Amino acid sequence: MIDPDKRKAIFQLHTEGMSLREISRRLHVSRKTVRKIVQQQGEMPDTVRKDKKEIDPDLLRRLYHECRGWAERVHERLKEEEDIQIGYSTLTRMLRDLGLGKSQPARCDRVPDEPGAEMQHDTSDYRLKLSGQWTKVIASLLYLRYSKRRYLKFYRVFNRFRMKCFLHEALMFWEHSAFKCIIDNTSLARLRGSGSRAVIVPEMVAFARAYGFEFICHEIGHSNRKAGNERGFWTVETNFLPGRSFASLEDLNRQAKEWATKRMEHRPVGKARLISAKAFDHERHYLQPLPRHLPAPYQTHERGTDQYGYVHFNANFYWVPGTKREDVKVLQYADQLKIFLRRNCVAEYPLPPDGVKNERFSPPGEPKPQHRPRNRKREAKEEDKRLRAMGDKVTEYLDYALSAPGIQRHRFTRELFALSRQLPPIVFVQTVQRALHYRIVQLETLRRIAWLCLSQGEYPLPEAEVDEDFQQRPAYQEGCLTEEPDLSIYDDMLKEEEDEQPEDQDRSEESEDQDG
């Protein structure tokens, strides 16, 4: 195919008087092609493939609406009813050209930086080392577009309640709010739709109205609409996280707040060398001021008081003052709990640090309750230590059993230790060795094995009968020990049993074999 520039050059040389032979020789194009291009005056011809028929656009629109937008059904009706043979890909291209198929991605508009106009919010996942252990955390970042001011915090879990708590904390720290908050199409704030057609959850609309702003979702694929926020996460990955160690989630958030609100606010940003703290002093006059005593968001949980006076919340126990067992309301804030009884706040507790579980809490300044809460989970450290002291075989089995999926670690250890107290040490070791050989973690089966060991007296257990199909399973082949148990002592027992069989039984077996 001859490109348009060469076509124009051929026609221009022809108009200047050059012969077709000379044009063909210089531009390495056949004389027949040169003659045809001259006839077309150097323009690209509008050619239509002969194997494709023109389809009436009105027909395509009618069939598309009748088939409710299913292009495959339109393709079938064109062949069956209109006798039009057309490729499916060609049909979808025609539908897109008519604006009937998938909408083409729209262009992103450039929005000027105006003081007080908007802020941007987004989240990003990270894997960090907390106390030397890799942990997944979610970073939440709020960004003022004009002054480039940031507020950063990390969470284990980020949901709608955490989103409201974070925005409240950040905006109350700034004491001002922009009039718009640009977000992606997250379900935490969006009910349905996307972009300009997105419908925000009524709960989040009411929350944003209290702070003087509204949520706006950018179009799908237009993440550059909040490019300042995206660039902020890049700065977190390249400036905040490298070279820092974190002892806990609280330590991580303490360093993140100091880095975002102190270090970065006095650091020149961009080519203009903008300093966020100075730009914010100018922008605050265009922002929405917030009252200092704006109530913090909270969640309500219905709880019942147990017989010892505790309520259970998030794997911890909180004591309720009084002597009766009444239902209470627990109000969960970002950093504290409030317990209400008949509309009266009877106790307030700060939330424990991240990772604290199975602990009891009582109001500060009051004596601790004497009784423990019910259903309090006990650890099995002491039982685990005593079991491992019984030998390497018990330790090997315990490591395997505790790594099995679905095992309740502490409960299994306590029950296994209780079984060890009921059996002689030799019988218990034989039991766990047998269970490890066949990869058994059910305590009921362990008890049956122990009973068989006791019934056999001083002899170990004989080898279990395993059919060939079960032996071919990968789990059985991988689970078998390299050292098979010694069963030679049972050879004499089996021979004695064969000798004691009556002759009539042998004859009957021979006759059955002959019949077969």
Short mmCIF file of C-alpha atoms in Angstrom, two decimals:
data_model
loop_
_atom_site.label_atom_id
_atom_site.label_comp_id
_atom_site.label_asym_id
_atom_site.label_seq_id
_atom_site.Cartn_x
_atom_site.Cartn_y
_atom_site.Cartn_z
CA MET A 1 0.00 0.00 0.00
CA ILE A 2 1.36 3.40 -1.04
CA ASP A 3 1.36 5.91 1.83
CA PRO A 4 -0.30 9.33 1.29
CA ASP A 5 2.96 11.31 1.16
CA LYS A 6 4.38 9.22 -1.68
CA ARG A 7 1.06 9.51 -3.57
CA LYS A 8 1.23 13.28 -3.36
CA ALA A 9 4.88 13.24 -4.49
CA ILE A 10 4.01 11.10 -7.55
CA PHE A 11 1.20 13.43 -8.60
CA GLN A 12 3.37 16.51 -7.99
CA LEU A 13 6.17 15.15 -10.19
CA HIS A 14 3.63 14.34 -12.91
CA THR A 15 2.26 17.88 -12.85
CA GLU A 16 5.83 19.21 -13.20
CA GLY A 17 6.22 17.24 -16.46
CA MET A 18 8.19 14.18 -15.41
CA SER A 19 7.39 11.04 -17.39
CA LEU A 20 5.73 8.03 -15.80
CA ARG A 21 8.77 5.89 -16.56
CA GLU A 22 11.11 8.30 -14.75
CA ILE A 23 8.75 8.55 -11.74
CA SER A 24 8.58 4.78 -11.56
CA ARG A 25 12.37 4.49 -11.67
CA ARG A 26 13.08 7.14 -9.05
CA LEU A 27 10.41 6.18 -6.51
CA HIS A 28 10.63 2.41 -7.10
CA VAL A 29 6.93 2.09 -7.95
CA SER A 30 5.54 0.18 -10.92
CA ARG A 31 4.35 2.23 -13.91
CA LYS A 32 0.91 0.72 -13.62
CA THR A 33 0.63 1.95 -10.02
CA VAL A 34 1.99 5.39 -11.00
CA ARG A 35 -0.59 5.67 -13.78
CA LYS A 36 -3.40 4.76 -11.36
CA ILE A 37 -2.23 7.27 -8.73
CA VAL A 38 -2.09 10.00 -11.37
CA GLN A 39 -5.65 9.19 -12.34
CA GLN A 40 -6.69 9.50 -8.68
CA GLN A 41 -4.78 12.83 -8.45
CA GLY A 42 -2.68 11.56 -5.54
CA GLU A 43 -5.64 11.07 -3.18
CA MET A 44 -6.39 7.96 -1.13
CA PRO A 45 -9.36 6.14 -2.68
CA ASP A 46 -12.36 5.25 -0.55
CA THR A 47 -12.53 1.53 -1.10
CA VAL A 48 -15.15 -0.82 0.24
CA ARG A 49 -14.51 -4.52 0.63
CA LYS A 50 -16.53 -6.51 -1.89
CA ASP A 51 -17.30 -9.26 0.61
CA LYS A 52 -18.90 -6.79 3.02
CA LYS A 53 -22.35 -5.38 2.51
CA GLU A 54 -23.42 -1.96 3.67
CA ILE A 55 -25.92 -2.20 6.51
CA ASP A 56 -28.49 0.46 7.13
CA PRO A 57 -27.62 2.28 10.41
CA ASP A 58 -31.35 2.56 11.24
CA LEU A 59 -31.65 -1.22 10.95
CA LEU A 60 -28.73 -1.71 13.32
CA ARG A 61 -30.21 0.72 15.85
CA ARG A 62 -33.61 -0.97 15.71
CA LEU A 63 -32.20 -4.48 16.15
CA TYR A 64 -29.85 -3.32 18.90
CA HIS A 65 -32.71 -1.87 20.98
CA GLU A 66 -35.00 -4.85 20.31
CA CYS A 67 -32.25 -7.24 21.45
CA ARG A 68 -31.60 -5.11 24.58
CA GLY A 69 -28.02 -4.44 23.64
CA TRP A 70 -26.90 -8.04 23.09
CA ALA A 71 -24.69 -7.91 19.99
CA GLU A 72 -24.63 -11.68 19.60
CA ARG A 73 -28.42 -11.75 19.21
CA VAL A 74 -28.21 -8.89 16.69
CA HIS A 75 -25.69 -10.94 14.72
CA GLU A 76 -28.05 -13.93 14.65
CA ARG A 77 -31.07 -11.88 13.51
CA LEU A 78 -29.06 -10.27 10.70
CA LYS A 79 -28.27 -13.72 9.34
CA GLU A 80 -31.68 -15.32 9.88
CA GLU A 81 -34.10 -12.47 9.13
CA GLU A 82 -32.18 -10.05 6.89
CA ASP A 83 -29.94 -12.62 5.15
CA ILE A 84 -26.87 -10.43 5.81
CA GLN A 85 -23.62 -12.32 6.24
CA ILE A 86 -21.26 -10.27 8.35
CA GLY A 87 -18.46 -11.08 10.76
CA TYR A 88 -19.15 -10.64 14.45
CA SER A 89 -16.10 -8.40 14.98
CA THR A 90 -17.21 -6.21 12.04
CA LEU A 91 -20.67 -5.91 13.57
CA THR A 92 -19.32 -4.85 16.97
CA ARG A 93 -17.11 -2.25 15.25
CA MET A 94 -20.14 -0.84 13.42
CA LEU A 95 -22.07 -0.70 16.69
CA ARG A 96 -19.22 1.18 18.35
CA ASP A 97 -19.06 3.62 15.43
CA LEU A 98 -22.78 4.29 15.90
CA GLY A 99 -22.27 4.78 19.63
CA LEU A 100 -24.28 1.68 20.52
CA GLY A 101 -21.60 -0.58 21.95
CA LYS A 102 -19.26 0.06 24.85
CA SER A 103 -18.69 3.72 25.43
CA GLN A 104 -15.31 5.02 24.41
CA PRO A 105 -13.14 6.34 27.24
CA ALA A 106 -13.63 10.05 27.57
CA ARG A 107 -10.81 12.51 27.81
CA CYS A 108 -9.75 13.78 31.20
CA ASP A 109 -10.14 17.50 31.80
CA ARG A 110 -7.43 19.57 33.41
CA VAL A 111 -8.71 21.23 36.57
CA PRO A 112 -6.84 24.33 37.76
CA ASP A 113 -5.45 24.52 41.30
CA GLU A 114 -7.77 26.80 43.23
CA PRO A 115 -7.35 27.47 46.95
CA GLY A 116 -9.96 25.71 49.04
CA ALA A 117 -11.54 23.95 46.05
CA GLU A 118 -10.88 20.29 46.72
CA MET A 119 -9.12 17.61 48.68
CA GLN A 120 -8.37 14.02 47.62
CA HIS A 121 -8.57 10.72 49.49
CA ASP A 122 -7.39 7.22 48.64
CA THR A 123 -5.96 4.05 50.21
CA SER A 124 -3.09 1.72 49.34
CA ASP A 125 -1.98 -1.69 50.65
CA TYR A 126 1.51 -2.37 51.99
CA ARG A 127 3.41 -5.23 53.63
CA LEU A 128 5.59 -3.92 56.44
CA LYS A 129 7.60 -5.40 59.26
CA LEU A 130 6.02 -4.71 62.64
CA SER A 131 8.17 -6.04 65.49
CA GLY A 132 10.13 -8.09 62.96
CA GLN A 133 7.03 -9.78 61.49
CA TRP A 134 5.63 -9.08 58.04
CA THR A 135 2.17 -7.56 58.35
CA LYS A 136 -0.34 -6.31 55.81
CA VAL A 137 -1.53 -2.76 56.51
CA ILE A 138 -3.69 -0.27 54.64
CA ALA A 139 -2.48 3.32 54.28
CA SER A 140 -5.11 6.08 54.17
CA LEU A 141 -4.00 9.45 52.80
CA LEU A 142 -5.86 12.78 52.67
CA TYR A 143 -4.38 15.46 50.42
CA LEU A 144 -5.16 19.16 49.95
CA ARG A 145 -4.63 19.89 46.29
CA TYR A 146 -3.66 23.55 46.47
CA SER A 147 -1.34 23.61 49.51
CA LYS A 148 -0.09 19.99 49.01
CA ARG A 149 -0.78 19.23 52.68
CA ARG A 150 -1.05 15.54 53.71
CA TYR A 151 -2.41 13.46 56.55
CA LEU A 152 -1.38 9.79 56.71
CA LYS A 153 -2.49 6.89 58.90
CA PHE A 154 -2.26 3.09 58.70
CA TYR A 155 -4.94 0.53 59.57
CA ARG A 156 -5.21 -3.23 59.82
CA VAL A 157 -8.73 -3.15 58.37
CA PHE A 158 -10.25 -0.23 56.50
CA ASN A 159 -14.03 -0.07 56.23
CA ARG A 160 -16.69 2.64 56.09
CA PHE A 161 -16.47 3.33 59.81
CA ARG A 162 -12.66 3.60 59.65
CA MET A 163 -13.00 5.95 56.68
CA LYS A 164 -15.24 8.29 58.67
CA CYS A 165 -12.92 8.14 61.69
CA PHE A 166 -9.90 8.96 59.52
CA LEU A 167 -11.56 11.91 57.79
CA HIS A 168 -12.75 13.24 61.15
CA GLU A 169 -9.27 12.96 62.64
CA ALA A 170 -7.56 14.61 59.66
CA LEU A 171 -10.06 17.45 59.25
CA MET A 172 -10.15 18.21 62.97
CA PHE A 173 -6.34 18.35 62.92
CA TRP A 174 -6.47 20.88 60.08
CA GLU A 175 -9.56 22.58 61.59
CA HIS A 176 -10.70 23.26 58.01
CA SER A 177 -12.30 21.35 55.18
CA ALA A 178 -12.37 21.78 51.39
CA PHE A 179 -15.69 21.87 49.56
CA LYS A 180 -15.04 18.75 47.47
CA CYS A 181 -13.41 15.39 48.22
CA ILE A 182 -12.28 13.50 45.11
CA ILE A 183 -12.33 9.71 45.57
CA ASP A 184 -12.23 6.68 43.33
CA ASN A 185 -15.28 4.48 42.77
CA THR A 186 -14.95 2.76 46.13
CA SER A 187 -17.96 0.99 47.62
CA LEU A 188 -17.17 2.57 50.99
CA ALA A 189 -18.80 5.80 49.80
CA ARG A 190 -20.46 4.91 46.48
CA LEU A 191 -23.84 3.19 46.38
CA ARG A 192 -24.11 2.61 42.61
CA GLY A 193 -22.98 4.09 39.31
CA SER A 194 -19.53 5.45 38.58
CA GLY A 195 -17.88 8.76 37.84
CA SER A 196 -20.29 11.62 37.32
CA ARG A 197 -23.21 9.15 37.50
CA ALA A 198 -22.17 7.78 40.90
CA VAL A 199 -24.72 7.83 43.71
CA ILE A 200 -23.16 8.28 47.14
CA VAL A 201 -24.37 6.24 50.13
CA PRO A 202 -26.86 8.35 52.14
CA GLU A 203 -24.90 7.67 55.33
CA MET A 204 -21.76 9.16 53.78
CA VAL A 205 -23.71 12.08 52.32
CA ALA A 206 -24.94 12.99 55.80
CA PHE A 207 -21.43 12.59 57.21
CA ALA A 208 -19.86 14.84 54.56
CA ARG A 209 -22.58 17.47 54.98
CA ALA A 210 -21.64 17.88 58.65
CA TYR A 211 -18.08 18.79 57.59
CA GLY A 212 -19.10 21.05 54.71
CA PHE A 213 -17.94 18.97 51.72
CA GLU A 214 -19.28 16.43 49.23
CA PHE A 215 -17.83 13.25 47.76
CA ILE A 216 -17.12 13.22 44.01
CA CYS A 217 -16.05 10.04 42.17
CA HIS A 218 -13.73 10.38 39.21
CA GLU A 219 -14.34 8.49 35.99
CA ILE A 220 -13.18 4.89 35.69
CA GLY A 221 -9.63 4.81 34.36
CA HIS A 222 -9.03 8.49 35.22
CA SER A 223 -6.93 7.97 38.34
CA ASN A 224 -4.91 11.05 37.36
CA ARG A 225 -7.89 13.10 38.49
CA LYS A 226 -6.40 12.69 41.96
CA ALA A 227 -2.79 12.64 40.79
CA GLY A 228 -1.62 14.55 43.87
CA ASN A 229 -2.84 11.74 46.10
CA GLU A 230 -1.24 9.08 43.88
CA ARG A 231 2.03 11.02 43.96
CA GLY A 232 1.70 11.17 47.73
CA PHE A 233 1.72 7.38 47.96
CA TRP A 234 4.83 7.30 45.80
CA THR A 235 6.49 9.65 48.29
CA VAL A 236 5.41 7.35 51.12
CA GLU A 237 7.02 4.36 49.38
CA THR A 238 10.26 6.17 48.49
CA ASN A 239 10.74 8.54 51.44
CA PHE A 240 8.81 7.41 54.52
CA LEU A 241 9.02 3.61 54.52
CA PRO A 242 12.69 3.04 53.50
CA GLY A 243 15.18 3.04 56.35
CA ARG A 244 12.61 3.07 59.15
CA SER A 245 11.69 0.33 61.62
CA PHE A 246 8.37 0.05 63.42
CA ALA A 247 7.80 -1.66 66.76
CA SER A 248 4.01 -1.76 66.46
CA LEU A 249 1.08 -0.29 64.59
CA GLU A 250 0.92 2.55 67.10
CA ASP A 251 4.60 3.32 66.53
CA LEU A 252 4.01 3.25 62.76
CA ASN A 253 1.16 5.77 63.01
CA ARG A 254 3.14 8.00 65.36
CA GLN A 255 6.03 8.22 62.89
CA ALA A 256 3.63 8.62 59.95
CA LYS A 257 1.87 11.57 61.58
CA GLU A 258 5.15 13.28 62.44
CA TRP A 259 6.47 12.73 58.91
CA ALA A 260 3.31 13.98 57.15
CA THR A 261 2.41 16.94 59.40
CA LYS A 262 5.85 18.24 60.39
CA ARG A 263 8.64 17.10 58.11
CA MET A 264 6.80 17.24 54.77
CA GLU A 265 4.96 20.48 55.50
CA HIS A 266 8.24 22.44 55.69
CA ARG A 267 9.92 20.70 52.77
CA PRO A 268 9.91 22.38 49.32
CA VAL A 269 7.68 20.49 46.86
CA GLY A 270 7.77 20.46 43.06
CA LYS A 271 9.50 22.77 40.62
CA ALA A 272 7.92 25.80 42.25
CA ARG A 273 9.56 24.81 45.58
CA LEU A 274 6.21 25.24 47.32
CA ILE A 275 6.20 24.91 51.12
CA SER A 276 2.92 23.37 52.29
CA ALA A 277 2.78 25.17 55.64
CA LYS A 278 3.04 28.62 54.02
CA ALA A 279 0.59 27.69 51.24
CA PHE A 280 -1.91 26.48 53.83
CA ASP A 281 -1.76 29.81 55.67
CA HIS A 282 -3.01 31.39 52.45
CA GLU A 283 -5.49 28.63 51.62
CA ARG A 284 -7.17 28.54 55.05
CA HIS A 285 -9.10 31.72 54.17
CA TYR A 286 -10.84 29.83 51.33
CA LEU A 287 -11.55 26.63 53.28
CA GLN A 288 -14.60 25.75 55.35
CA PRO A 289 -13.82 26.29 59.07
CA LEU A 290 -14.94 23.50 61.39
CA PRO A 291 -16.21 23.80 64.98
CA ARG A 292 -13.81 22.38 67.54
CA HIS A 293 -16.42 20.26 69.30
CA LEU A 294 -17.76 18.47 66.23
CA PRO A 295 -18.87 15.00 67.48
CA ALA A 296 -16.69 12.09 66.43
CA PRO A 297 -18.23 9.19 64.47
CA TYR A 298 -19.07 6.01 66.36
CA GLN A 299 -20.67 2.59 65.96
CA THR A 300 -23.31 1.13 68.29
CA HIS A 301 -23.11 -2.49 69.48
CA GLU A 302 -25.68 -4.29 71.61
CA ARG A 303 -24.10 -6.42 74.32
CA GLY A 304 -25.24 -8.48 77.29
CA THR A 305 -23.54 -8.52 80.68
CA ASP A 306 -22.32 -11.94 81.76
CA GLN A 307 -22.63 -13.40 85.25
CA TYR A 308 -19.34 -11.80 86.36
CA GLY A 309 -20.22 -8.30 85.15
CA TYR A 310 -18.25 -8.19 81.89
CA VAL A 311 -19.17 -7.38 78.29
CA HIS A 312 -17.26 -8.94 75.43
CA PHE A 313 -15.97 -6.71 72.63
CA ASN A 314 -13.30 -7.42 70.01
CA ALA A 315 -11.83 -10.43 71.91
CA ASN A 316 -11.45 -8.46 75.16
CA PHE A 317 -13.59 -8.10 78.30
CA TYR A 318 -14.75 -4.82 79.86
CA TRP A 319 -16.30 -4.62 83.31
CA VAL A 320 -19.69 -2.92 83.71
CA PRO A 321 -20.22 -1.16 87.09
CA GLY A 322 -23.24 -2.33 89.05
CA THR A 323 -24.63 -5.58 90.41
CA LYS A 324 -27.25 -6.57 87.83
CA ARG A 325 -26.92 -8.39 84.54
CA GLU A 326 -28.48 -5.95 82.10
CA ASP A 327 -28.13 -5.36 78.38
CA VAL A 328 -25.94 -2.39 77.54
CA LYS A 329 -24.96 -0.37 74.48
CA VAL A 330 -21.29 -0.18 73.58
CA LEU A 331 -20.33 2.88 71.54
CA GLN A 332 -17.16 2.28 69.57
CA TYR A 333 -15.11 5.38 68.73
CA ALA A 334 -11.80 5.57 66.91
CA ASP A 335 -9.76 5.40 70.13
CA GLN A 336 -12.16 4.55 72.97
CA LEU A 337 -15.27 2.68 74.08
CA LYS A 338 -18.24 4.05 76.00
CA ILE A 339 -20.70 1.75 77.77
CA PHE A 340 -24.23 3.11 78.18
CA LEU A 341 -26.87 1.70 80.49
CA ARG A 342 -30.36 3.22 80.12
CA ARG A 343 -28.94 6.28 78.30
CA ASN A 344 -26.34 6.89 81.00
CA CYS A 345 -22.61 6.44 80.36
CA VAL A 346 -21.41 4.12 83.12
CA ALA A 347 -17.86 3.44 81.89
CA GLU A 348 -15.28 4.67 79.38
CA TYR A 349 -12.30 2.64 78.23
CA PRO A 350 -9.43 3.55 75.90
CA LEU A 351 -8.99 0.97 73.18
CA PRO A 352 -6.07 -1.38 73.88
CA PRO A 353 -3.03 -1.43 71.58
CA ASP A 354 -3.15 -3.45 68.39
CA GLY A 355 -2.87 -7.18 68.95
CA VAL A 356 -4.05 -7.22 72.59
CA LYS A 357 -6.58 -10.04 72.99
CA ASN A 358 -8.23 -11.95 75.80
CA GLU A 359 -7.59 -9.28 78.44
CA ARG A 360 -9.78 -7.90 81.24
CA PHE A 361 -10.29 -4.18 81.74
CA SER A 362 -11.90 -2.26 84.61
CA PRO A 363 -12.52 1.48 85.08
CA PRO A 364 -9.35 3.35 86.15
CA GLY A 365 -9.24 4.34 89.80
CA GLU A 366 -11.50 1.50 90.95
CA PRO A 367 -10.49 -1.89 92.41
CA LYS A 368 -10.33 -4.72 89.93
CA PRO A 369 -13.22 -7.21 90.00
CA GLN A 370 -12.50 -10.42 91.84
CA HIS A 371 -14.06 -12.79 89.31
CA ARG A 372 -13.02 -13.64 85.80
CA PRO A 373 -15.39 -13.35 82.80
CA ARG A 374 -16.95 -16.50 81.42
CA ASN A 375 -15.89 -18.03 78.11
CA ARG A 376 -12.44 -16.58 78.57
CA LYS A 377 -9.98 -18.41 76.35
CA ARG A 378 -6.97 -19.99 78.03
CA GLU A 379 -3.62 -20.44 76.40
CA ALA A 380 -1.83 -23.78 76.51
CA LYS A 381 1.80 -22.75 76.89
CA GLU A 382 2.40 -24.87 79.96
CA GLU A 383 0.72 -27.94 78.42
CA ASP A 384 2.74 -27.50 75.23
CA LYS A 385 5.97 -27.30 77.23
CA ARG A 386 5.23 -30.48 79.20
CA LEU A 387 4.26 -32.43 76.09
CA ARG A 388 7.46 -31.52 74.28
CA ALA A 389 9.47 -32.60 77.31
CA MET A 390 8.25 -36.19 76.77
CA GLY A 391 10.54 -36.77 73.79
CA ASP A 392 11.27 -36.06 70.16
CA LYS A 393 8.46 -38.28 68.88
CA VAL A 394 5.84 -36.33 70.80
CA THR A 395 7.38 -33.03 69.64
CA GLU A 396 7.32 -34.16 66.01
CA TYR A 397 3.67 -35.16 66.24
CA LEU A 398 2.70 -31.95 68.02
CA ASP A 399 4.36 -29.83 65.32
CA TYR A 400 2.46 -31.71 62.62
CA ALA A 401 -0.90 -31.61 64.40
CA LEU A 402 -0.74 -27.90 65.20
CA SER A 403 0.08 -27.08 61.57
CA ALA A 404 -2.93 -29.00 60.24
CA PRO A 405 -5.74 -26.79 58.88
CA GLY A 406 -8.80 -26.32 61.05
CA ILE A 407 -7.09 -27.26 64.34
CA GLN A 408 -7.91 -25.15 67.40
CA ARG A 409 -4.39 -24.87 68.71
CA HIS A 410 -4.89 -24.35 72.45
CA ARG A 411 -7.86 -26.66 72.80
CA PHE A 412 -6.10 -29.51 70.98
CA THR A 413 -2.96 -29.09 73.10
CA ARG A 414 -4.93 -29.14 76.35
CA GLU A 415 -6.90 -32.24 75.39
CA LEU A 416 -3.77 -34.04 74.17
CA PHE A 417 -2.05 -33.23 77.46
CA ALA A 418 -5.07 -34.56 79.35
CA LEU A 419 -4.80 -37.79 77.36
CA SER A 420 -1.11 -38.06 78.26
CA ARG A 421 -2.03 -37.88 81.96
CA GLN A 422 -4.44 -40.78 81.57
CA LEU A 423 -1.97 -43.16 79.90
CA PRO A 424 1.39 -44.66 80.80
CA PRO A 425 4.20 -42.69 79.10
CA ILE A 426 5.23 -45.66 76.92
CA VAL A 427 1.68 -46.22 75.68
CA PHE A 428 1.22 -42.50 74.99
CA VAL A 429 4.42 -42.33 72.95
CA GLN A 430 3.32 -45.40 70.95
CA THR A 431 -0.06 -43.75 70.37
CA VAL A 432 1.34 -40.49 68.99
CA GLN A 433 3.90 -42.40 66.89
CA ARG A 434 1.09 -44.40 65.36
CA ALA A 435 -0.99 -41.25 64.80
CA LEU A 436 1.94 -39.48 63.14
CA HIS A 437 2.54 -42.46 60.84
CA TYR A 438 -1.02 -42.26 59.48
CA ARG A 439 -1.39 -38.47 59.84
CA ILE A 440 -4.23 -38.58 62.37
CA VAL A 441 -5.23 -35.44 64.28
CA GLN A 442 -8.70 -36.42 65.52
CA LEU A 443 -8.64 -36.83 69.29
CA GLU A 444 -11.36 -39.45 69.21
CA THR A 445 -9.20 -41.61 66.94
CA LEU A 446 -6.23 -41.04 69.21
CA ARG A 447 -8.23 -42.40 72.14
CA ARG A 448 -9.14 -45.54 70.18
CA ILE A 449 -5.48 -46.07 69.27
CA ALA A 450 -4.53 -45.69 72.93
CA TRP A 451 -7.18 -48.25 73.91
CA LEU A 452 -5.78 -50.71 71.35
CA CYS A 453 -2.27 -50.18 72.72
CA LEU A 454 -3.51 -50.94 76.21
CA SER A 455 -5.41 -54.01 75.05
CA GLN A 456 -2.29 -55.45 73.40
CA GLY A 457 -0.34 -55.26 76.63
CA GLU A 458 3.41 -55.09 76.16
CA TYR A 459 3.23 -55.66 72.40
CA PRO A 460 3.13 -52.72 70.02
CA LEU A 461 0.25 -52.37 67.62
CA PRO A 462 0.22 -54.39 64.39
CA GLU A 463 0.28 -52.69 61.04
CA ALA A 464 -3.11 -51.40 59.93
CA GLU A 465 -4.64 -52.77 56.77
CA VAL A 466 -4.64 -50.15 54.03
CA ASP A 467 -6.11 -50.90 50.64
CA GLU A 468 -4.10 -50.25 47.48
CA ASP A 469 -6.26 -47.33 46.34
CA PHE A 470 -5.64 -45.45 49.56
CA GLN A 471 -1.89 -46.15 49.34
CA GLN A 472 -1.77 -44.46 45.92
CA ARG A 473 -3.04 -41.14 47.31
CA PRO A 474 -0.38 -38.39 47.48
CA ALA A 475 -1.37 -37.47 51.04
CA TYR A 476 -0.69 -41.05 52.24
CA GLN A 477 2.61 -41.34 50.36
CA GLU A 478 3.85 -37.99 51.65
CA GLY A 479 2.68 -38.70 55.19
CA CYS A 480 4.36 -42.08 55.61
CA LEU A 481 7.43 -42.13 57.81
CA THR A 482 10.75 -43.07 56.31
CA GLU A 483 11.25 -45.63 59.05
CA GLU A 484 8.56 -48.28 58.96
CA PRO A 485 7.57 -49.81 62.32
CA ASP A 486 9.13 -53.17 63.08
CA LEU A 487 6.42 -55.83 62.90
CA SER A 488 8.64 -58.90 62.82
CA ILE A 489 7.44 -59.96 66.25
CA TYR A 490 4.03 -60.67 64.78
CA ASP A 491 5.29 -63.25 62.26
CA ASP A 492 5.30 -66.06 64.85
CA MET A 493 1.84 -65.03 66.06
CA LEU A 494 0.44 -65.16 62.54
CA LYS A 495 2.02 -68.59 61.89
CA GLU A 496 0.52 -69.96 65.08
CA GLU A 497 -2.91 -68.70 64.06
CA GLU A 498 -2.58 -70.39 60.63
CA ASP A 499 -1.56 -73.71 62.21
CA GLU A 500 -4.54 -73.61 64.53
CA GLN A 501 -7.05 -73.27 61.68
CA PRO A 502 -9.23 -76.44 61.32
CA GLU A 503 -8.69 -78.68 58.31
CA ASP A 504 -12.36 -78.45 57.29
CA GLN A 505 -11.96 -74.72 56.84
CA ASP A 506 -8.92 -75.29 54.61
CA ARG A 507 -10.86 -77.81 52.49
CA SER A 508 -13.80 -75.47 52.14
CA GLU A 509 -11.46 -72.70 50.98
CA GLU A 510 -9.88 -75.06 48.41
CA SER A 511 -13.32 -76.05 47.09
CA GLU A 512 -14.30 -72.41 46.78
CA ASP A 513 -11.14 -71.70 44.79
CA GLN A 514 -11.92 -74.58 42.42
CA ASP A 515 -15.49 -73.39 41.92
CA GLY A 516 -14.22 -69.93 41.19
#
